[in-house]
Amino acid sequence: MHAVWSDNLQAFQATSKQISKLKEKEIDMIHNINHPVVTVSDPYLDFLTNVHFSGALTKKILSVPLGIDQSAFKEASTPKSLHTIVYTGALEARKNTLFLLELFKMLHARNPHYSLTIIGDGPDRKKVEQFINKFKLPVKLMGRIPHEQVIEELISHELYIHTSTKESFSYALLEAKLAGLKTFAYAGLQVPAEFIDIKIDNFEIKDWIDAIIYNQCAPTEINKNQYTVNRMVQDTLGIGK
């Protein structure tokens, strides 16, 4: 519920008073729910209770991390192409795709071997296309494609760059990790910590470029069993027992 209205607010210039009223309404609605309430990750639960609601929520919220069908993820049959970057997700303000393009423009100027693939669609698509064409960047804009093809694309790349300003779990980051990519993302996201290999504390383009170019660590392994559909279902069914 919080994600629905807070994500949609990006399209409007809401005042602090209006946001406070929305939070009050949200708290009232949650307090009147008669069944258990869950959210999708421990970091997001901490954000909701201690930051977003500032301790005003009295109803207990539980955390059940999301799961995903992992059967389609496998080791790449050929080595990943070096300097290949991929992003999957909506092309919208919260995902910060125009920042991603600014970042890539400067990165490519530093090293023309880098390429970028963007998978997804959204309200900022026209702006994205205009930016790519204006600066003649080697960006492959794939739009919406079947999920099986998304996985194939992920597996063929080396780096996953996620410039979103806000996330509560991020299937995109999880899928990138399952595909064996090294992931870069904003440190302030409320996602499981193991989803992000390289955390950047700000949105200074130079810091992102330095992290991409100079950090030579290998992608880390995640606890795949923690993010299965079966585990998610069993944890959900076990609530209240």
PDB file of C-alpha atoms in Angstrom:
ATOM      1  CA  MET A   1       0.000   0.000   0.000  1.00  0.00           C
ATOM      2  CA  HIS A   2       2.793   2.397   0.895  1.00  0.00           C
ATOM      3  CA  ALA A   3       4.664   1.560  -2.308  1.00  0.00           C
ATOM      4  CA  VAL A   4       1.602   2.224  -4.477  1.00  0.00           C
ATOM      5  CA  TRP A   5       0.968   5.771  -3.326  1.00  0.00           C
ATOM      6  CA  SER A   6       4.559   6.806  -2.625  1.00  0.00           C
ATOM      7  CA  ASP A   7       5.795   5.602  -6.018  1.00  0.00           C
ATOM      8  CA  ASN A   8       2.933   7.332  -7.808  1.00  0.00           C
ATOM      9  CA  LEU A   9       3.649  10.599  -6.006  1.00  0.00           C
ATOM     10  CA  GLN A  10       6.708  11.065  -8.198  1.00  0.00           C
ATOM     11  CA  ALA A  11       4.391  12.404 -10.922  1.00  0.00           C
ATOM     12  CA  PHE A  12       3.104  15.212  -8.666  1.00  0.00           C
ATOM     13  CA  GLN A  13       4.473  18.088  -6.625  1.00  0.00           C
ATOM     14  CA  ALA A  14       3.025  17.033  -3.271  1.00  0.00           C
ATOM     15  CA  THR A  15       3.546  19.363  -0.314  1.00  0.00           C
ATOM     16  CA  SER A  16       4.880  18.144   3.029  1.00  0.00           C
ATOM     17  CA  LYS A  17       1.426  18.748   4.511  1.00  0.00           C
ATOM     18  CA  GLN A  18      -0.212  16.571   1.861  1.00  0.00           C
ATOM     19  CA  ILE A  19       2.346  13.813   2.414  1.00  0.00           C
ATOM     20  CA  SER A  20       1.738  13.954   6.180  1.00  0.00           C
ATOM     21  CA  LYS A  21      -1.995  13.518   5.599  1.00  0.00           C
ATOM     22  CA  LEU A  22      -1.344  10.527   3.373  1.00  0.00           C
ATOM     23  CA  LYS A  23       0.829   8.942   6.049  1.00  0.00           C
ATOM     24  CA  GLU A  24      -1.867   9.514   8.681  1.00  0.00           C
ATOM     25  CA  LYS A  25      -4.431   7.881   6.399  1.00  0.00           C
ATOM     26  CA  GLU A  26      -2.081   5.003   5.735  1.00  0.00           C
ATOM     27  CA  ILE A  27      -1.489   4.405   9.455  1.00  0.00           C
ATOM     28  CA  ASP A  28      -5.242   4.493  10.103  1.00  0.00           C
ATOM     29  CA  MET A  29      -5.895   1.951   7.359  1.00  0.00           C
ATOM     30  CA  ILE A  30      -3.163  -0.404   8.584  1.00  0.00           C
ATOM     31  CA  HIS A  31      -4.436  -0.220  12.180  1.00  0.00           C
ATOM     32  CA  ASN A  32      -7.882  -1.280  10.938  1.00  0.00           C
ATOM     33  CA  ILE A  33      -6.627  -4.384   9.132  1.00  0.00           C
ATOM     34  CA  ASN A  34      -7.752  -7.456  11.065  1.00  0.00           C
ATOM     35  CA  HIS A  35      -5.253  -9.928   9.622  1.00  0.00           C
ATOM     36  CA  PRO A  36      -1.431 -10.005   9.760  1.00  0.00           C
ATOM     37  CA  VAL A  37       0.406  -7.453   7.646  1.00  0.00           C
ATOM     38  CA  VAL A  38       3.646  -8.341   5.890  1.00  0.00           C
ATOM     39  CA  THR A  39       6.231  -6.514   3.834  1.00  0.00           C
ATOM     40  CA  VAL A  40       8.886  -7.774   1.454  1.00  0.00           C
ATOM     41  CA  SER A  41      12.267  -7.369   3.167  1.00  0.00           C
ATOM     42  CA  ASP A  42      13.825  -6.658   6.543  1.00  0.00           C
ATOM     43  CA  PRO A  43      15.474  -3.407   5.377  1.00  0.00           C
ATOM     44  CA  TYR A  44      12.119  -2.166   4.063  1.00  0.00           C
ATOM     45  CA  LEU A  45      10.397  -3.126   7.307  1.00  0.00           C
ATOM     46  CA  ASP A  46      12.967  -1.085   9.228  1.00  0.00           C
ATOM     47  CA  PHE A  47      12.426   1.864   6.880  1.00  0.00           C
ATOM     48  CA  LEU A  48       8.632   1.737   7.217  1.00  0.00           C
ATOM     49  CA  THR A  49       8.529   1.473  10.994  1.00  0.00           C
ATOM     50  CA  ASN A  50      11.398   3.775  11.960  1.00  0.00           C
ATOM     51  CA  VAL A  51      11.642   6.286   9.112  1.00  0.00           C
ATOM     52  CA  HIS A  52       8.423   6.483   7.110  1.00  0.00           C
ATOM     53  CA  PHE A  53       6.050   6.116  10.076  1.00  0.00           C
ATOM     54  CA  SER A  54       8.561   7.482  12.625  1.00  0.00           C
ATOM     55  CA  GLY A  55       7.391   4.980  15.250  1.00  0.00           C
ATOM     56  CA  ALA A  56       3.723   6.030  15.019  1.00  0.00           C
ATOM     57  CA  LEU A  57       2.562   2.618  13.771  1.00  0.00           C
ATOM     58  CA  THR A  58       1.497   0.325  16.610  1.00  0.00           C
ATOM     59  CA  LYS A  59       0.388  -2.691  14.575  1.00  0.00           C
ATOM     60  CA  LYS A  60       3.170  -5.226  14.140  1.00  0.00           C
ATOM     61  CA  ILE A  61       4.363  -5.744  10.572  1.00  0.00           C
ATOM     62  CA  LEU A  62       6.135  -8.952   9.592  1.00  0.00           C
ATOM     63  CA  SER A  63       8.771  -9.498   6.917  1.00  0.00           C
ATOM     64  CA  VAL A  64       8.469 -12.252   4.307  1.00  0.00           C
ATOM     65  CA  PRO A  65      11.135 -11.796   1.610  1.00  0.00           C
ATOM     66  CA  LEU A  66       9.860 -12.379  -1.913  1.00  0.00           C
ATOM     67  CA  GLY A  67      10.752 -15.494  -3.889  1.00  0.00           C
ATOM     68  CA  ILE A  68      11.263 -16.232  -7.562  1.00  0.00           C
ATOM     69  CA  ASP A  69      11.251 -19.255  -9.881  1.00  0.00           C
ATOM     70  CA  GLN A  70      14.963 -19.896 -10.323  1.00  0.00           C
ATOM     71  CA  SER A  71      14.731 -22.788 -12.777  1.00  0.00           C
ATOM     72  CA  ALA A  72      15.579 -20.654 -15.826  1.00  0.00           C
ATOM     73  CA  PHE A  73      18.827 -19.314 -14.353  1.00  0.00           C
ATOM     74  CA  LYS A  74      21.920 -21.239 -15.310  1.00  0.00           C
ATOM     75  CA  GLU A  75      25.599 -20.686 -15.851  1.00  0.00           C
ATOM     76  CA  ALA A  76      26.444 -18.938 -19.093  1.00  0.00           C
ATOM     77  CA  SER A  77      27.729 -21.400 -21.723  1.00  0.00           C
ATOM     78  CA  THR A  78      30.255 -18.788 -22.907  1.00  0.00           C
ATOM     79  CA  PRO A  79      32.223 -16.203 -20.893  1.00  0.00           C
ATOM     80  CA  LYS A  80      30.447 -12.924 -20.275  1.00  0.00           C
ATOM     81  CA  SER A  81      31.405 -10.113 -22.623  1.00  0.00           C
ATOM     82  CA  LEU A  82      33.577  -7.601 -20.792  1.00  0.00           C
ATOM     83  CA  HIS A  83      32.399  -4.012 -20.278  1.00  0.00           C
ATOM     84  CA  THR A  84      28.791  -4.910 -21.061  1.00  0.00           C
ATOM     85  CA  ILE A  85      26.239  -3.184 -18.828  1.00  0.00           C
ATOM     86  CA  VAL A  86      22.554  -4.040 -18.537  1.00  0.00           C
ATOM     87  CA  TYR A  87      19.570  -2.501 -16.747  1.00  0.00           C
ATOM     88  CA  THR A  88      16.067  -3.963 -16.430  1.00  0.00           C
ATOM     89  CA  GLY A  89      13.021  -2.087 -15.187  1.00  0.00           C
ATOM     90  CA  ALA A  90      10.564   0.699 -15.821  1.00  0.00           C
ATOM     91  CA  LEU A  91      11.671   3.881 -17.555  1.00  0.00           C
ATOM     92  CA  GLU A  92      10.347   6.327 -14.990  1.00  0.00           C
ATOM     93  CA  ALA A  93      11.474   8.995 -12.541  1.00  0.00           C
ATOM     94  CA  ARG A  94      11.996   6.724  -9.520  1.00  0.00           C
ATOM     95  CA  LYS A  95      14.222   4.396 -11.540  1.00  0.00           C
ATOM     96  CA  ASN A  96      16.435   7.352 -12.475  1.00  0.00           C
ATOM     97  CA  THR A  97      17.056   6.172 -16.036  1.00  0.00           C
ATOM     98  CA  LEU A  98      18.134   9.609 -17.283  1.00  0.00           C
ATOM     99  CA  PHE A  99      20.837   9.620 -14.594  1.00  0.00           C
ATOM    100  CA  LEU A 100      21.859   6.172 -15.866  1.00  0.00           C
ATOM    101  CA  LEU A 101      22.263   7.612 -19.350  1.00  0.00           C
ATOM    102  CA  GLU A 102      24.263  10.618 -18.106  1.00  0.00           C
ATOM    103  CA  LEU A 103      26.461   8.198 -16.203  1.00  0.00           C
ATOM    104  CA  PHE A 104      26.927   5.961 -19.233  1.00  0.00           C
ATOM    105  CA  LYS A 105      27.713   8.919 -21.524  1.00  0.00           C
ATOM    106  CA  MET A 106      30.636   9.935 -19.309  1.00  0.00           C
ATOM    107  CA  LEU A 107      31.721   6.331 -18.736  1.00  0.00           C
ATOM    108  CA  HIS A 108      31.773   5.652 -22.483  1.00  0.00           C
ATOM    109  CA  ALA A 109      33.805   8.816 -23.033  1.00  0.00           C
ATOM    110  CA  ARG A 110      36.369   7.456 -20.577  1.00  0.00           C
ATOM    111  CA  ASN A 111      36.373   3.994 -22.125  1.00  0.00           C
ATOM    112  CA  PRO A 112      34.573   3.445 -25.474  1.00  0.00           C
ATOM    113  CA  HIS A 113      34.576  -0.332 -24.960  1.00  0.00           C
ATOM    114  CA  TYR A 114      31.583  -0.033 -22.610  1.00  0.00           C
ATOM    115  CA  SER A 115      28.106  -0.723 -23.975  1.00  0.00           C
ATOM    116  CA  LEU A 116      24.665  -0.522 -22.355  1.00  0.00           C
ATOM    117  CA  THR A 117      21.498  -2.570 -22.805  1.00  0.00           C
ATOM    118  CA  ILE A 118      18.211  -1.261 -21.370  1.00  0.00           C
ATOM    119  CA  ILE A 119      15.282  -3.652 -20.982  1.00  0.00           C
ATOM    120  CA  GLY A 120      11.897  -2.150 -20.130  1.00  0.00           C
ATOM    121  CA  ASP A 121       9.440   0.563 -21.024  1.00  0.00           C
ATOM    122  CA  GLY A 122       7.656   3.441 -19.342  1.00  0.00           C
ATOM    123  CA  PRO A 123       6.724   7.128 -19.406  1.00  0.00           C
ATOM    124  CA  ASP A 124      10.333   8.303 -19.848  1.00  0.00           C
ATOM    125  CA  ARG A 125      10.953   6.211 -22.978  1.00  0.00           C
ATOM    126  CA  LYS A 126      10.799   9.148 -25.388  1.00  0.00           C
ATOM    127  CA  LYS A 127      13.291  11.114 -23.272  1.00  0.00           C
ATOM    128  CA  VAL A 128      15.558   8.069 -23.156  1.00  0.00           C
ATOM    129  CA  GLU A 129      15.409   7.665 -26.950  1.00  0.00           C
ATOM    130  CA  GLN A 130      16.108  11.369 -27.478  1.00  0.00           C
ATOM    131  CA  PHE A 131      19.142  11.246 -25.182  1.00  0.00           C
ATOM    132  CA  ILE A 132      20.565   8.163 -26.905  1.00  0.00           C
ATOM    133  CA  ASN A 133      20.124   9.697 -30.357  1.00  0.00           C
ATOM    134  CA  LYS A 134      21.434  13.113 -29.367  1.00  0.00           C
ATOM    135  CA  PHE A 135      24.749  11.772 -28.084  1.00  0.00           C
ATOM    136  CA  LYS A 136      24.943   8.783 -30.488  1.00  0.00           C
ATOM    137  CA  LEU A 137      25.490   6.360 -27.629  1.00  0.00           C
ATOM    138  CA  PRO A 138      25.936   2.584 -28.073  1.00  0.00           C
ATOM    139  CA  VAL A 139      22.779   1.795 -26.133  1.00  0.00           C
ATOM    140  CA  LYS A 140      20.538  -1.125 -27.053  1.00  0.00           C
ATOM    141  CA  LEU A 141      16.973  -0.193 -26.069  1.00  0.00           C
ATOM    142  CA  MET A 142      14.986  -3.430 -26.082  1.00  0.00           C
ATOM    143  CA  GLY A 143      11.672  -2.338 -24.582  1.00  0.00           C
ATOM    144  CA  ARG A 144       9.463  -5.044 -23.075  1.00  0.00           C
ATOM    145  CA  ILE A 145      10.549  -8.582 -23.910  1.00  0.00           C
ATOM    146  CA  PRO A 146       9.484 -12.050 -22.673  1.00  0.00           C
ATOM    147  CA  HIS A 147      10.913 -12.997 -19.283  1.00  0.00           C
ATOM    148  CA  GLU A 148      12.896 -15.907 -20.734  1.00  0.00           C
ATOM    149  CA  GLN A 149      14.639 -13.454 -23.056  1.00  0.00           C
ATOM    150  CA  VAL A 150      15.341 -11.099 -20.138  1.00  0.00           C
ATOM    151  CA  ILE A 151      17.209 -13.891 -18.370  1.00  0.00           C
ATOM    152  CA  GLU A 152      19.170 -14.741 -21.531  1.00  0.00           C
ATOM    153  CA  GLU A 153      20.205 -11.091 -21.862  1.00  0.00           C
ATOM    154  CA  LEU A 154      21.227 -10.847 -18.208  1.00  0.00           C
ATOM    155  CA  ILE A 155      23.385 -13.951 -18.377  1.00  0.00           C
ATOM    156  CA  SER A 156      25.285 -12.578 -21.394  1.00  0.00           C
ATOM    157  CA  HIS A 157      26.323  -9.355 -19.635  1.00  0.00           C
ATOM    158  CA  GLU A 158      29.033  -8.567 -17.102  1.00  0.00           C
ATOM    159  CA  LEU A 159      27.670  -5.640 -15.036  1.00  0.00           C
ATOM    160  CA  TYR A 160      24.253  -4.642 -13.744  1.00  0.00           C
ATOM    161  CA  ILE A 161      23.774  -0.932 -12.948  1.00  0.00           C
ATOM    162  CA  HIS A 162      20.695   0.013 -10.905  1.00  0.00           C
ATOM    163  CA  THR A 163      20.360   3.772 -10.458  1.00  0.00           C
ATOM    164  CA  SER A 164      16.938   3.709  -8.772  1.00  0.00           C
ATOM    165  CA  THR A 165      16.438   6.148  -5.897  1.00  0.00           C
ATOM    166  CA  LYS A 166      13.993   3.912  -3.993  1.00  0.00           C
ATOM    167  CA  GLU A 167      13.356   0.168  -3.789  1.00  0.00           C
ATOM    168  CA  SER A 168      11.673  -2.110  -1.260  1.00  0.00           C
ATOM    169  CA  PHE A 169      13.002  -5.447  -2.588  1.00  0.00           C
ATOM    170  CA  SER A 170      13.961  -5.296  -6.310  1.00  0.00           C
ATOM    171  CA  TYR A 171      13.377  -8.392  -8.386  1.00  0.00           C
ATOM    172  CA  ALA A 172      15.699  -6.781 -10.947  1.00  0.00           C
ATOM    173  CA  LEU A 173      18.676  -6.834  -8.606  1.00  0.00           C
ATOM    174  CA  LEU A 174      17.841 -10.356  -7.453  1.00  0.00           C
ATOM    175  CA  GLU A 175      17.664 -11.610 -11.037  1.00  0.00           C
ATOM    176  CA  ALA A 176      20.970  -9.922 -11.844  1.00  0.00           C
ATOM    177  CA  LYS A 177      22.602 -11.746  -8.932  1.00  0.00           C
ATOM    178  CA  LEU A 178      21.055 -15.075  -9.951  1.00  0.00           C
ATOM    179  CA  ALA A 179      22.475 -14.482 -13.449  1.00  0.00           C
ATOM    180  CA  GLY A 180      25.955 -13.998 -11.999  1.00  0.00           C
ATOM    181  CA  LEU A 181      26.380 -10.292 -12.677  1.00  0.00           C
ATOM    182  CA  LYS A 182      28.295  -7.803 -10.570  1.00  0.00           C
ATOM    183  CA  THR A 183      25.705  -5.310  -9.283  1.00  0.00           C
ATOM    184  CA  PHE A 184      26.060  -1.588  -8.602  1.00  0.00           C
ATOM    185  CA  ALA A 185      23.326   0.390  -6.823  1.00  0.00           C
ATOM    186  CA  TYR A 186      22.570   3.242  -4.454  1.00  0.00           C
ATOM    187  CA  ALA A 187      23.424   2.327  -0.862  1.00  0.00           C
ATOM    188  CA  GLY A 188      20.180   3.868   0.429  1.00  0.00           C
ATOM    189  CA  LEU A 189      17.883   1.271  -1.146  1.00  0.00           C
ATOM    190  CA  GLN A 190      15.844  -0.871   1.265  1.00  0.00           C
ATOM    191  CA  VAL A 191      16.771  -4.175  -0.379  1.00  0.00           C
ATOM    192  CA  PRO A 192      18.551  -7.241   1.034  1.00  0.00           C
ATOM    193  CA  ALA A 193      22.184  -6.199   1.434  1.00  0.00           C
ATOM    194  CA  GLU A 194      23.528  -9.165  -0.562  1.00  0.00           C
ATOM    195  CA  PHE A 195      21.725  -7.959  -3.703  1.00  0.00           C
ATOM    196  CA  ILE A 196      24.280  -5.155  -4.165  1.00  0.00           C
ATOM    197  CA  ASP A 197      27.964  -5.934  -4.708  1.00  0.00           C
ATOM    198  CA  ILE A 198      29.088  -2.312  -4.940  1.00  0.00           C
ATOM    199  CA  LYS A 199      27.111   0.285  -2.978  1.00  0.00           C
ATOM    200  CA  ILE A 200      27.422   3.971  -3.901  1.00  0.00           C
ATOM    201  CA  ASP A 201      26.473   6.478  -1.197  1.00  0.00           C
ATOM    202  CA  ASN A 202      25.279   9.305  -3.453  1.00  0.00           C
ATOM    203  CA  PHE A 203      24.309  10.244  -6.981  1.00  0.00           C
ATOM    204  CA  GLU A 204      27.565  11.903  -7.979  1.00  0.00           C
ATOM    205  CA  ILE A 205      28.373  10.577 -11.444  1.00  0.00           C
ATOM    206  CA  LYS A 206      32.127  10.573 -10.777  1.00  0.00           C
ATOM    207  CA  ASP A 207      31.676   8.250  -7.787  1.00  0.00           C
ATOM    208  CA  TRP A 208      29.629   5.799  -9.869  1.00  0.00           C
ATOM    209  CA  ILE A 209      32.184   5.829 -12.695  1.00  0.00           C
ATOM    210  CA  ASP A 210      35.098   5.290 -10.285  1.00  0.00           C
ATOM    211  CA  ALA A 211      33.229   2.376  -8.691  1.00  0.00           C
ATOM    212  CA  ILE A 212      32.593   0.780 -12.084  1.00  0.00           C
ATOM    213  CA  ILE A 213      36.097   1.252 -13.472  1.00  0.00           C
ATOM    214  CA  TYR A 214      38.297   0.693 -10.445  1.00  0.00           C
ATOM    215  CA  ASN A 215      36.475  -1.893  -8.334  1.00  0.00           C
ATOM    216  CA  GLN A 216      37.855  -5.221  -9.457  1.00  0.00           C
ATOM    217  CA  CYS A 217      36.110  -7.504  -6.937  1.00  0.00           C
ATOM    218  CA  ALA A 218      34.235 -10.507  -8.290  1.00  0.00           C
ATOM    219  CA  PRO A 219      30.448 -10.829  -7.912  1.00  0.00           C
ATOM    220  CA  THR A 220      29.499 -12.301  -4.548  1.00  0.00           C
ATOM    221  CA  GLU A 221      27.261 -15.332  -4.065  1.00  0.00           C
ATOM    222  CA  ILE A 222      23.835 -14.917  -2.500  1.00  0.00           C
ATOM    223  CA  ASN A 223      21.810 -17.382  -0.445  1.00  0.00           C
ATOM    224  CA  LYS A 224      19.595 -18.575  -3.308  1.00  0.00           C
ATOM    225  CA  ASN A 225      17.475 -20.767  -1.009  1.00  0.00           C
ATOM    226  CA  GLN A 226      16.292 -17.621   0.792  1.00  0.00           C
ATOM    227  CA  TYR A 227      14.578 -16.379  -2.383  1.00  0.00           C
ATOM    228  CA  THR A 228      12.615 -19.389  -3.668  1.00  0.00           C
ATOM    229  CA  VAL A 229       8.878 -19.408  -4.268  1.00  0.00           C
ATOM    230  CA  ASN A 230       8.503 -22.425  -1.972  1.00  0.00           C
ATOM    231  CA  ARG A 231      10.218 -20.659   0.929  1.00  0.00           C
ATOM    232  CA  MET A 232       8.075 -17.549   0.403  1.00  0.00           C
ATOM    233  CA  VAL A 233       4.855 -19.610   0.348  1.00  0.00           C
ATOM    234  CA  GLN A 234       5.781 -21.673   3.404  1.00  0.00           C
ATOM    235  CA  ASP A 235       6.724 -18.567   5.405  1.00  0.00           C
ATOM    236  CA  THR A 236       3.460 -16.872   4.410  1.00  0.00           C
ATOM    237  CA  LEU A 237       1.342 -19.904   5.303  1.00  0.00           C
ATOM    238  CA  GLY A 238       3.136 -20.163   8.625  1.00  0.00           C
ATOM    239  CA  ILE A 239       2.109 -16.695   9.767  1.00  0.00           C
ATOM    240  CA  GLY A 240      -0.232 -16.858  12.742  1.00  0.00           C
ATOM    241  CA  LYS A 241       0.324 -20.555  13.466  1.00  0.00           C
TER     242      LYS A 241
END
